[in-house]
Coordinates of C-alpha atoms in Angstrom, one line a residue:
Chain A
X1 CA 56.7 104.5 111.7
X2 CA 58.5 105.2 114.9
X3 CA 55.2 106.0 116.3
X4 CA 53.5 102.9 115.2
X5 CA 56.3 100.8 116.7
X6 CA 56.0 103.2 120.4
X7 CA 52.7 102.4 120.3
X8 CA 52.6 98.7 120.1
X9 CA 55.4 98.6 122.8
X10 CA 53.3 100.3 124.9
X11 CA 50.4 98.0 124.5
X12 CA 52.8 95.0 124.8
X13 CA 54.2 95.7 128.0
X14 CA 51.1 96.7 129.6
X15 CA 49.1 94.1 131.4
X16 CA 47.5 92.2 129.3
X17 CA 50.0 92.4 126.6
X18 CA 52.1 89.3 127.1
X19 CA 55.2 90.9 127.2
X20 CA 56.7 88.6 130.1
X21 CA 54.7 85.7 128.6
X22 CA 57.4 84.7 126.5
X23 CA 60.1 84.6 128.3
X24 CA 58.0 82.7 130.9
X25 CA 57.6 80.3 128.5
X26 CA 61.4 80.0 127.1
X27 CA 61.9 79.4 131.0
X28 CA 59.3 76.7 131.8
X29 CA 60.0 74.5 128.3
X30 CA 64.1 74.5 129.2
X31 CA 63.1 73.6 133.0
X32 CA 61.1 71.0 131.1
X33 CA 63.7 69.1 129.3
X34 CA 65.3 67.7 132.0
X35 CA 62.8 65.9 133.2
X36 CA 62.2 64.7 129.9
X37 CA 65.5 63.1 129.0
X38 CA 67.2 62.7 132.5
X39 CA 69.5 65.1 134.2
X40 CA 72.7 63.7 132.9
X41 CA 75.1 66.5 132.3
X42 CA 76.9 65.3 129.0
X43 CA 73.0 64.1 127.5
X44 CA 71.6 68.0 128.5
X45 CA 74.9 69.2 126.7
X46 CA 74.6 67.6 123.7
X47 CA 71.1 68.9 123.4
X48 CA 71.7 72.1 124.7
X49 CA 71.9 74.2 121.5
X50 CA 69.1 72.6 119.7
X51 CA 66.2 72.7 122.7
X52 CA 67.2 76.1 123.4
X53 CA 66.7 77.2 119.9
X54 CA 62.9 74.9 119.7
X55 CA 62.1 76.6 122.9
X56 CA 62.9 80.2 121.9
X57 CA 61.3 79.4 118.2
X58 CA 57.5 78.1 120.5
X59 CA 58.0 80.9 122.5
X60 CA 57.9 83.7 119.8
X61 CA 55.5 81.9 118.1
X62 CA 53.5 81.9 121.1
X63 CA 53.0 86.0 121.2
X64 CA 52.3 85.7 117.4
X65 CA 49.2 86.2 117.2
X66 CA 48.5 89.8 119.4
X67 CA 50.1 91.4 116.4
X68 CA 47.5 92.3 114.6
X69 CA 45.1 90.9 117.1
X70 CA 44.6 94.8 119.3
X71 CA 44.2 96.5 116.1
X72 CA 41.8 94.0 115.1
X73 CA 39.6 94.8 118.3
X74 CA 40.0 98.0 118.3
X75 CA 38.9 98.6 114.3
X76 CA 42.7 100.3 114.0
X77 CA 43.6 97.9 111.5
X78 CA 41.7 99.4 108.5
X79 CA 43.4 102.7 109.8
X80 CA 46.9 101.5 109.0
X81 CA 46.2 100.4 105.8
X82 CA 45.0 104.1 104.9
X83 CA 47.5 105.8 106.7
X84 CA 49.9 108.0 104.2
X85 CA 52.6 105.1 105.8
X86 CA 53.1 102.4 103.2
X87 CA 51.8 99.0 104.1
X88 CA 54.9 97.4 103.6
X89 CA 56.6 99.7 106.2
X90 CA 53.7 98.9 108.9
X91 CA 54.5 95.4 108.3
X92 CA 58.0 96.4 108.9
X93 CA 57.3 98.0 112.2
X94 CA 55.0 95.4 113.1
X95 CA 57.7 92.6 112.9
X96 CA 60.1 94.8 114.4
X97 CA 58.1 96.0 117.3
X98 CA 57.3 92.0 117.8
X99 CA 61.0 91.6 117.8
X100 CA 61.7 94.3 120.5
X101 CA 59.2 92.4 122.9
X102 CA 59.8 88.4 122.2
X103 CA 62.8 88.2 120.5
X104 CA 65.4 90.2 121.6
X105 CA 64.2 89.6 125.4
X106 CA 64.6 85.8 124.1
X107 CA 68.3 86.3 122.9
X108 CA 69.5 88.4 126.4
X109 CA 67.7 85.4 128.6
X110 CA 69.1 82.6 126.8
X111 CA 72.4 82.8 128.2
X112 CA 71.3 81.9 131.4
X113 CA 68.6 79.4 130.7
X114 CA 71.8 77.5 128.8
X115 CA 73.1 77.4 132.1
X116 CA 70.4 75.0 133.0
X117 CA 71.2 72.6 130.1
X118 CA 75.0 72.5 130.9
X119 CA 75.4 73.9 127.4
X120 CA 79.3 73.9 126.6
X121 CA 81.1 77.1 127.9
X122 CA 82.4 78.3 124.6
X123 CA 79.2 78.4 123.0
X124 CA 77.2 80.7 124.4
X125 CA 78.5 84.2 122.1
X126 CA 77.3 81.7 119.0
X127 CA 74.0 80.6 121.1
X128 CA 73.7 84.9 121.4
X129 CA 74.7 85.9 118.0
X130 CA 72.3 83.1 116.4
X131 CA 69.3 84.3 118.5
X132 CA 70.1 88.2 117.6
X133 CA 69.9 87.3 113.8
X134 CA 67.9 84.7 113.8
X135 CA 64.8 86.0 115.8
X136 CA 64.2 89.3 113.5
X137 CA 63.5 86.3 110.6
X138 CA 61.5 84.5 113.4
X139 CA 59.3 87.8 113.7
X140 CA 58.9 88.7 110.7
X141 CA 58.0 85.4 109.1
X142 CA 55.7 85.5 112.3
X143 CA 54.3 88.6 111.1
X144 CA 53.2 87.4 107.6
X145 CA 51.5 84.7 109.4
X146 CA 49.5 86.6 111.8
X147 CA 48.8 88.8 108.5
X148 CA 47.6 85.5 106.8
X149 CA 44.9 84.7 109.2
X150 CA 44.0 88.0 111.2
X151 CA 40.5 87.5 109.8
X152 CA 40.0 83.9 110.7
X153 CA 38.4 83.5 114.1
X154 CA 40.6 81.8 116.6
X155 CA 43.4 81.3 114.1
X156 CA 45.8 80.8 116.4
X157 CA 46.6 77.1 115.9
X158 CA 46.2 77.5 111.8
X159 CA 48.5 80.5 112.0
X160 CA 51.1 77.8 113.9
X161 CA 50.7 74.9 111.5
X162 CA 51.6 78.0 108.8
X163 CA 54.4 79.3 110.8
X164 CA 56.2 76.5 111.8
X165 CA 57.0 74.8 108.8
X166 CA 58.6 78.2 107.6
X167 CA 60.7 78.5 110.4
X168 CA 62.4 75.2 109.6
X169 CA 65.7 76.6 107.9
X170 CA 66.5 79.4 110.3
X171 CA 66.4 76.8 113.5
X172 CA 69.0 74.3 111.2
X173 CA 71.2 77.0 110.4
X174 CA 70.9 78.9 113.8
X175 CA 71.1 75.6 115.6
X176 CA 74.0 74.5 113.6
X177 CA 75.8 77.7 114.6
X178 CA 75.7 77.4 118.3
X179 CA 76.0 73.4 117.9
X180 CA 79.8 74.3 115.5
X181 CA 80.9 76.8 117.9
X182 CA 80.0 74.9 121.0
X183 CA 83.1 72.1 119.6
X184 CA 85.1 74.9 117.8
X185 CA 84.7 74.2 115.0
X186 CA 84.1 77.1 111.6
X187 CA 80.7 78.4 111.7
X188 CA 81.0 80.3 108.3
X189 CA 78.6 78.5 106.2
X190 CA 75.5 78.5 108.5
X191 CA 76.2 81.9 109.6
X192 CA 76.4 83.0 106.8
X193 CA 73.0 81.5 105.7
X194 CA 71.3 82.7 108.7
X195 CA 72.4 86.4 107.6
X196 CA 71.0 85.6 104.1
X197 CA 68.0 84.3 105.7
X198 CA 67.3 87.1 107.9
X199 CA 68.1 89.4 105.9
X200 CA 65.7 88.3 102.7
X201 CA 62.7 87.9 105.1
X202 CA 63.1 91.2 105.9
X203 CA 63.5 92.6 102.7
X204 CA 60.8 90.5 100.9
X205 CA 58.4 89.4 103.6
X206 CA 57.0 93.1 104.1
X207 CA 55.3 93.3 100.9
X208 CA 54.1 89.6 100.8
X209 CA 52.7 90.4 104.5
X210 CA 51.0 93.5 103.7
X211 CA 49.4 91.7 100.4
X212 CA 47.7 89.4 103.4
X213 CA 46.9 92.4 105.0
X214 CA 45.4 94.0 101.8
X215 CA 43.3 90.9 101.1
X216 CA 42.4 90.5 104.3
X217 CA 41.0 94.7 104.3
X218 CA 38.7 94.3 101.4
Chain B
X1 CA 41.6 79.8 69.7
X2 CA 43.9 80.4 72.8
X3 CA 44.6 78.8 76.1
X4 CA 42.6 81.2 77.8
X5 CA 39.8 79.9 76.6
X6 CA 39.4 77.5 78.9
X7 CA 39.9 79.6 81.9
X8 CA 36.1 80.7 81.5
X9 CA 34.3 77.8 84.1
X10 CA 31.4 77.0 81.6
X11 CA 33.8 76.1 78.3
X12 CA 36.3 74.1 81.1
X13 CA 33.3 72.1 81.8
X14 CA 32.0 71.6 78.6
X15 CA 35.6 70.7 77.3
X16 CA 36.9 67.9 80.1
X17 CA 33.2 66.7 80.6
X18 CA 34.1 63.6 77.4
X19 CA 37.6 63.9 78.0
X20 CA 37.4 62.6 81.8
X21 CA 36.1 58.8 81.7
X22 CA 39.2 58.2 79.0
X23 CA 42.0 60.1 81.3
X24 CA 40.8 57.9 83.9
X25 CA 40.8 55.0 82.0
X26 CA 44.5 55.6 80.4
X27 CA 45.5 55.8 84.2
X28 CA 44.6 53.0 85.6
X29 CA 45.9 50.9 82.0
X30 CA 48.9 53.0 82.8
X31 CA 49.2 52.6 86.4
X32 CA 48.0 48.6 86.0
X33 CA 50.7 47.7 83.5
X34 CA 53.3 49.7 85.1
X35 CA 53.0 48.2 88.3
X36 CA 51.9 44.7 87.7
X37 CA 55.4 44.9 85.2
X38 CA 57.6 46.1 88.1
X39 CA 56.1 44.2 90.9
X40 CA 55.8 40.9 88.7
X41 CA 58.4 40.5 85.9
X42 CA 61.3 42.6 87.0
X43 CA 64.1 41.0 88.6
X44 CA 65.4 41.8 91.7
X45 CA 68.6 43.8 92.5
X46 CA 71.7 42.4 93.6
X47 CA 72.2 44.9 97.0
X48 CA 68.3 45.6 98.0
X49 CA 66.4 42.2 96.8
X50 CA 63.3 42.6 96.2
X51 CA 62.7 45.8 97.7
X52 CA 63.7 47.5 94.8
X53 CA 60.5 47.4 93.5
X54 CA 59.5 49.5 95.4
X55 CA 60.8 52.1 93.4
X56 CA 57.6 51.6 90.9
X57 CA 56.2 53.9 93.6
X58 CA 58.7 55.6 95.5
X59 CA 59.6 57.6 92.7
X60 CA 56.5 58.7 90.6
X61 CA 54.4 59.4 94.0
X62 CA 58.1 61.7 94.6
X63 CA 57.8 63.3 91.4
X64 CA 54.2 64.0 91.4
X65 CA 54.1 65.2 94.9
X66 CA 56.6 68.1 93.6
X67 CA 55.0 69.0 90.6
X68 CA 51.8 69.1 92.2
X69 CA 52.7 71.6 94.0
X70 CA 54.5 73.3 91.1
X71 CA 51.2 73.1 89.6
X72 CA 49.9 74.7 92.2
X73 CA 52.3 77.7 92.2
X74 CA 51.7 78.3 88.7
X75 CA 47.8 78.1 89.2
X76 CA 48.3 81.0 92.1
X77 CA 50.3 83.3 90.0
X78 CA 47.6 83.0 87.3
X79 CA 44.8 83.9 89.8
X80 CA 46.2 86.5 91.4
X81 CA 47.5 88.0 88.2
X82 CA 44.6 86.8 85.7
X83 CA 41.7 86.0 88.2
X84 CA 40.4 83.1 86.0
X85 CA 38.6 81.1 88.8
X86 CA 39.1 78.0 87.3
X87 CA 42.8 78.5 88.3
X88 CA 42.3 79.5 91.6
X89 CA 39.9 75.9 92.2
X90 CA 42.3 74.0 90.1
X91 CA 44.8 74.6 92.8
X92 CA 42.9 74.2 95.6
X93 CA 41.8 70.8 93.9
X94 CA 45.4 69.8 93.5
X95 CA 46.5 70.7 97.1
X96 CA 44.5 67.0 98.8
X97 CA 46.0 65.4 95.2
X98 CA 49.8 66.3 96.3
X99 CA 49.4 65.8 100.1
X100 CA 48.3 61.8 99.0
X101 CA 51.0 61.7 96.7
X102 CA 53.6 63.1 99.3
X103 CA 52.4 60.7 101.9
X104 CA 52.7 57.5 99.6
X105 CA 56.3 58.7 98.9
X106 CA 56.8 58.9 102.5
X107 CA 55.5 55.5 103.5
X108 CA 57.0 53.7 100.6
X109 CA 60.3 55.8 101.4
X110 CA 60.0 54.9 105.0
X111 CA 59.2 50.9 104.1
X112 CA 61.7 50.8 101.6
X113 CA 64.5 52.1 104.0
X114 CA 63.6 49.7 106.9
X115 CA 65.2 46.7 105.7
X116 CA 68.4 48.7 104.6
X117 CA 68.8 50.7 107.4
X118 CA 67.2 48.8 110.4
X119 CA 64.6 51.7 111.3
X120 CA 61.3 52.7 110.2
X121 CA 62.7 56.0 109.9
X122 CA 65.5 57.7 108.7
X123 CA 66.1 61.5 108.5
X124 CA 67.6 61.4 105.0
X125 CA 67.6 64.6 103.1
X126 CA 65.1 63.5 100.8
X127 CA 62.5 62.4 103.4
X128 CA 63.0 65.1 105.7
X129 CA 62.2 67.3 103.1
X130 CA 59.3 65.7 101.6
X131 CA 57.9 65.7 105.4
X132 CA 58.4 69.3 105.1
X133 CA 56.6 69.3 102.2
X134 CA 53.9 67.3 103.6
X135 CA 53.5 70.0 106.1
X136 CA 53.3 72.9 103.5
X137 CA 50.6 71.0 102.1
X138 CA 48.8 70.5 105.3
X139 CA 48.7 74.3 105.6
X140 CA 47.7 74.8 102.7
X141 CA 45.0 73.1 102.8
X142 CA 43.5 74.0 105.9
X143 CA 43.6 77.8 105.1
X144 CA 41.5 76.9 101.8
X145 CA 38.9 75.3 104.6
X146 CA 39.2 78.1 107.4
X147 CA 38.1 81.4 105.0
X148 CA 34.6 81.6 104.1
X149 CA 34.4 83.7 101.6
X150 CA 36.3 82.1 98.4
X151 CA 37.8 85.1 96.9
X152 CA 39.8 86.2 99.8
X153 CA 40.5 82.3 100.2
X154 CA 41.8 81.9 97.0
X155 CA 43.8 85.0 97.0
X156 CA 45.4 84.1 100.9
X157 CA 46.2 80.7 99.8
X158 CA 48.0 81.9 96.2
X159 CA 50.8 84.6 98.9
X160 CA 50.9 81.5 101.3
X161 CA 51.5 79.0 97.8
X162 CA 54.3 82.0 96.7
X163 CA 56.1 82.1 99.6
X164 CA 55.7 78.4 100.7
X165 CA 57.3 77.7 97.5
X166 CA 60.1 80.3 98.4
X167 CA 60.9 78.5 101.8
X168 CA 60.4 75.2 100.4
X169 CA 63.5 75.4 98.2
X170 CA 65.0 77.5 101.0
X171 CA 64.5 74.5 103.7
X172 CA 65.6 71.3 101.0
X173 CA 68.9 73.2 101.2
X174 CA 68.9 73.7 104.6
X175 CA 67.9 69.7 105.3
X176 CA 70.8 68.6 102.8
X177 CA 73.2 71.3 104.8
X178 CA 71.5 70.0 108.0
X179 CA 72.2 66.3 107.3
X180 CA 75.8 66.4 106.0
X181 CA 76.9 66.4 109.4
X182 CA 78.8 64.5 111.5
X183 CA 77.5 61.3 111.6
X184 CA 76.6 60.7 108.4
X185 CA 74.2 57.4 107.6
X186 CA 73.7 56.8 103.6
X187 CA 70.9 58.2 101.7
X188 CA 68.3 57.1 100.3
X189 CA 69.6 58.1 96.6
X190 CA 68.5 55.5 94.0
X191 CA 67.8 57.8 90.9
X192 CA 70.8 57.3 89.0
X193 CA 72.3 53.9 89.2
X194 CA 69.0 51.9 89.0
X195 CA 68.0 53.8 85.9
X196 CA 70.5 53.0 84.0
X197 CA 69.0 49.3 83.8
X198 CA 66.3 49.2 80.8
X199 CA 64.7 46.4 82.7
X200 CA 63.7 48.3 85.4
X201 CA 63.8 51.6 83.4
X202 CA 60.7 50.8 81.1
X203 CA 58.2 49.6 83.6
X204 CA 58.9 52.4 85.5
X205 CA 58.5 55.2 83.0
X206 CA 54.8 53.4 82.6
X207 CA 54.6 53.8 86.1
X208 CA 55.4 57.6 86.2
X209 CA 52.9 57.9 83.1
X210 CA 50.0 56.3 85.0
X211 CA 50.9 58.5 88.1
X212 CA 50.6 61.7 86.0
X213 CA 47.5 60.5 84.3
X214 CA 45.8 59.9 87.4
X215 CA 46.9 63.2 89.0
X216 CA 45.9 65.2 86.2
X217 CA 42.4 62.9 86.1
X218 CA 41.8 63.8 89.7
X219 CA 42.6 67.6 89.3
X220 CA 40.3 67.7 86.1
X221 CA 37.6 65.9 87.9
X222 CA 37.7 68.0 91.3
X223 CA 38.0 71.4 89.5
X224 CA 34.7 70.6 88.2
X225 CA 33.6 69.4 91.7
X226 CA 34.7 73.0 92.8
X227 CA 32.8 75.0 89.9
X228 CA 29.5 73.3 90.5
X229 CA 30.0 74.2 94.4
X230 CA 30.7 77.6 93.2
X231 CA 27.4 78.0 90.7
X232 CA 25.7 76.0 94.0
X233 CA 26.4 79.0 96.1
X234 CA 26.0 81.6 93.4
X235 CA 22.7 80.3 92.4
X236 CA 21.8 80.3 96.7
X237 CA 22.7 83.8 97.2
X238 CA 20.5 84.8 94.4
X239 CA 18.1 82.8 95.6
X240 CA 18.1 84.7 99.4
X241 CA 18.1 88.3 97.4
X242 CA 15.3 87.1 95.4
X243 CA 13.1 86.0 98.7
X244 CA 14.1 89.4 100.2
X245 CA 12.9 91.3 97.7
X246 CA 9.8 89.8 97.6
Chain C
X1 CA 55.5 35.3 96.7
X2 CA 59.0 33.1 97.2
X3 CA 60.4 35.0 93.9
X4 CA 60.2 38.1 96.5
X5 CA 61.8 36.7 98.9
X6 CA 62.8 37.9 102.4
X7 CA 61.7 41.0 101.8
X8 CA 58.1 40.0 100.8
X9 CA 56.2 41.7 103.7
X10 CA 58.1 44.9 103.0
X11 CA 56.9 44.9 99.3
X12 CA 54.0 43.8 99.8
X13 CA 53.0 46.4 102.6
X14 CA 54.6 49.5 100.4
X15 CA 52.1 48.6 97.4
X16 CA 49.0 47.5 99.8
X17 CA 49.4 51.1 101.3
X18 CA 50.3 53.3 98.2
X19 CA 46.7 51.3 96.7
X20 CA 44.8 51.9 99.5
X21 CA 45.9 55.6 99.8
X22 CA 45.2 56.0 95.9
X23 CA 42.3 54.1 95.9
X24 CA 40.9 56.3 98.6
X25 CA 41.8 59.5 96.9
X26 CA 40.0 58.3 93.7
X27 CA 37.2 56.9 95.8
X28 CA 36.3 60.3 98.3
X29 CA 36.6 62.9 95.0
X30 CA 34.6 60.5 93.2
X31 CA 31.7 60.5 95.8
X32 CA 32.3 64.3 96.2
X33 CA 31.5 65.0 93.0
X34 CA 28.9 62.9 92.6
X35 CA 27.2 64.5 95.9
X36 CA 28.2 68.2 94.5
X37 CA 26.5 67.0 91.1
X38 CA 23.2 66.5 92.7
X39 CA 23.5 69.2 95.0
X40 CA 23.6 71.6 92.2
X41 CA 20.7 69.7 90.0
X42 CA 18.4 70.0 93.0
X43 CA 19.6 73.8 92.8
X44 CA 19.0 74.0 89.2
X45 CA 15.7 72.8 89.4
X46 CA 14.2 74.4 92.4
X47 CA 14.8 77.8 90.3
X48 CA 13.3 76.3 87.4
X49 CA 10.1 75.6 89.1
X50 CA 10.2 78.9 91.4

């Protein structure tokens, strides 16, 4: 498994992997939003917490579909599914390796890319936490969609319009997390979802993903 | 003779082949009365006016566009437990069935809360997570177009159906977490004081019956669409081995 | 319409687009299945004459 997951960082940070992609994007969408609603510092506040979060949720999405999409090329992907490694766990290391190059690059660059937005000082640990447990969910449920439409040519827009509706609940919780902690007040109850969140997509979403990827193998 | 039965294509068809015309017609006598009662000879209500009447399709479009999707659920976990093909198609035929029926609760939601709230839109609970649901069925739908072959097509869309359903109850209480929040704007709850009225309580009840009629006519009658497509391209593919034999 | 009163248009527009919506349902899976219906006798009888 921990090969699996070197290998797939390899290939992501190589050229034509995307790895800086991402990030690239997180960048250009929050430069965006000024333009957009106006440069007024207490309107780019307000919003702060909530565009950061929709930009970091496109911009995962974004690399979503090179998951599977190498070993597709290559013919690897029938190789997995035969491999003595369970399924499950390739799915696993799949979502995690996707983690390691969108999402937790995401979650260090935010910080600074809140600067832009004037988001309110004692917010950005929450904006940080939310990220770290949010974007493992945002991978993994990212994962089962790429596993969903690996066979269908240019899926890539079908795979969003799956994605993005199951992303809803970890950008209200996540959001409401930095949003809370950004006016002091308790963030208990959303955090405490997000955990639950992230942690059940992790736990369940590795069979349901390599059941794609079974049916998709046949 | 068992349930099952009817999970073999040929005795589904035989069996809703009669049965059909008269589903359709109870329906629309359902739907008709219903809504010619509520619209007509109901009175209006002393907060919302006339608006309430509204409700004769607010809330059975609402309630179908959730069971339909139950429905569909329960028709993937039979396929990929049982592989009856009727119940793979029966969902697939139900999906474009509870995407209308979501949208009509969404416009009549919508038109029902401009003159109370002052905007076409609100981001109520309840709306926001029927357009969520609206979304699901979108997907849905459009993975049953974008696989070719309709095995792995059924069997896709039954995970996607499992865990939509999954995420679905996941996001209404997210939205209803979501929308308690500061600002908080009333919501669009009508369930229980209005039915406590007989007088708008019967006519709607006929509604809700003619709704589930006509949902369950339209499944019935594009099931058997999607069996005959099925024979169509059975009866093709034999037809090409047969040609390249010879 | 005066017995709907001020909110008429409102009403009105909520039932004209639930029936149009419906109506359009019934109306494209009815010619659907009509068209698959053929489709399939046309099938059915070219095998029965080749």
């Amino acid at each position: 498994m921990i090969a699996l997951l070197r290998r797939d960082l390899r290939l992501a940070v190589r050229a034509g992997g995307g790895f800086g992609l991402g990030l690239a994007f997180f960048l250009i969408v929050i430069v965006l939003v000024p333009f957009g609603v106006g440069p007024e510092g207490a309107v780019l506040a307000r919003i702060a917490p909530g565009m950061l979060w929709v930009a970091a949720l496109l911009a995962a999405l974004l690399s979503l579909d090179r998951i599977f999409a190498l070993d597709q090329e290559d013919g690897s992907l029938p190789l997995l599914a035969t491999s003595p490694l369970p399924l499950e766990a390739v799915a696993l290391a799949k979502g995690v390796a996707h983690w390691l190059t969108t999402g937790l690059p995401l979650t260090l660059a935010a910080p600074g890319l809140g600067v832009l937005l004037n988001l309110a000082p004692g917010a950005y640990g929450w904006l940080v936490l939310s990220l770290a447990l949010g974007t493992p969910a945002l991978s993994m449920i990212g994962t089962f969609g790429a596993a969903l439409t690996v066979g269908i040519r240019r899926g890539g827009l079908l795979m969003s319009l799956l994605v993005l509706p199951l992303y809803v609940p970890v950008l209200i919780f996540s959001a409401e997390v930095v949003r809370r902690g950004a006016e002091g007040m308790a963030v208990a109850t959303p955090l405490a979802m997000l955990g639950g969140v992230t942690a059940g997509c992790l736990a369940a979403l590795p069979f349901a993903t390599a059941a794609a990827l079974r049916i998709n193998l046949r | 003779m068992s349930f099952w039965e009817y999970a073999n294509p040929k005795k589904f068809m035989v069996t809703t082949a009669p049965v059909l015309p008269w589903l359709f017609a109870a329906a629309g006598v359902a739907l008709v009365t219903g809504l010619v009662w509520g619209f007509f000879f109901t009175p209006e209500e002393a907060r919302q006016g006339s608006t309430v009447k509204i409700i004769y399709l607010h809330v059975p479009s609402a309630m179908m566009a959730i069971n339909a999707w139950v429905m569909m659920l329960v028709a993937s976990l039979i396929w990929l437990v049982r592989r009856h093909h009727v119940s793979a198609l029966a969902a697939r035929a139900a999906g474009p069935v509870g995407m209308v029926m979501t949208l009509i609760a969404l416009a009549t939601g919508a038109i029902w809360g401009q003159p109370m709230w002052g905007t076409w839109w609100v981001w109520d609970p309840r709306l926001t997570s029927f357009l969520i649901l609206f979304l699901f069925y979108l997907g849905y739908i459009a993975l049953w177009e974008a696989i070719d072959d309709p095995d792995t097509a059924a069997d896709l869309t039954a995970v996607l159906c499992i865990v939509g359903s999954v995420f679905a109850v996941l996001s209404r209480y997210a939205v209803n977490f979501w929308n308690q929040g500061l600002h908080q704007g009333a919501s669009l709850s009508m369930d229980k004081q209005e039915n406590v009225a007989n007088v708008f309580y019967i006519p709607l009840l006929v509604s809700i019956a003619g709704f589930v009629l006509l949902f369950l006519s339209l499944v019935i009658l594009r099931t058997r669409t999607e069996i005959r497509v099925r024979r169509i391209r059975a009866l093709e593919a034999r037809a090409q081995q047969g040609e390249g034999r010879a | 319409m005066s017995l709907l009163g001020a909110y008429a248009l409102y009403v009105l527009s909520a039932y004209a687009v639930s029936l149009v919506l419906l109506a359009g349902l019934v109306w494209l899976s009815w010619r659907r299945a009509e068209r698959v219906r053929a489709a399939l006798a046309r099938v059915e009888g070219v095998r029965a004459d080749g």
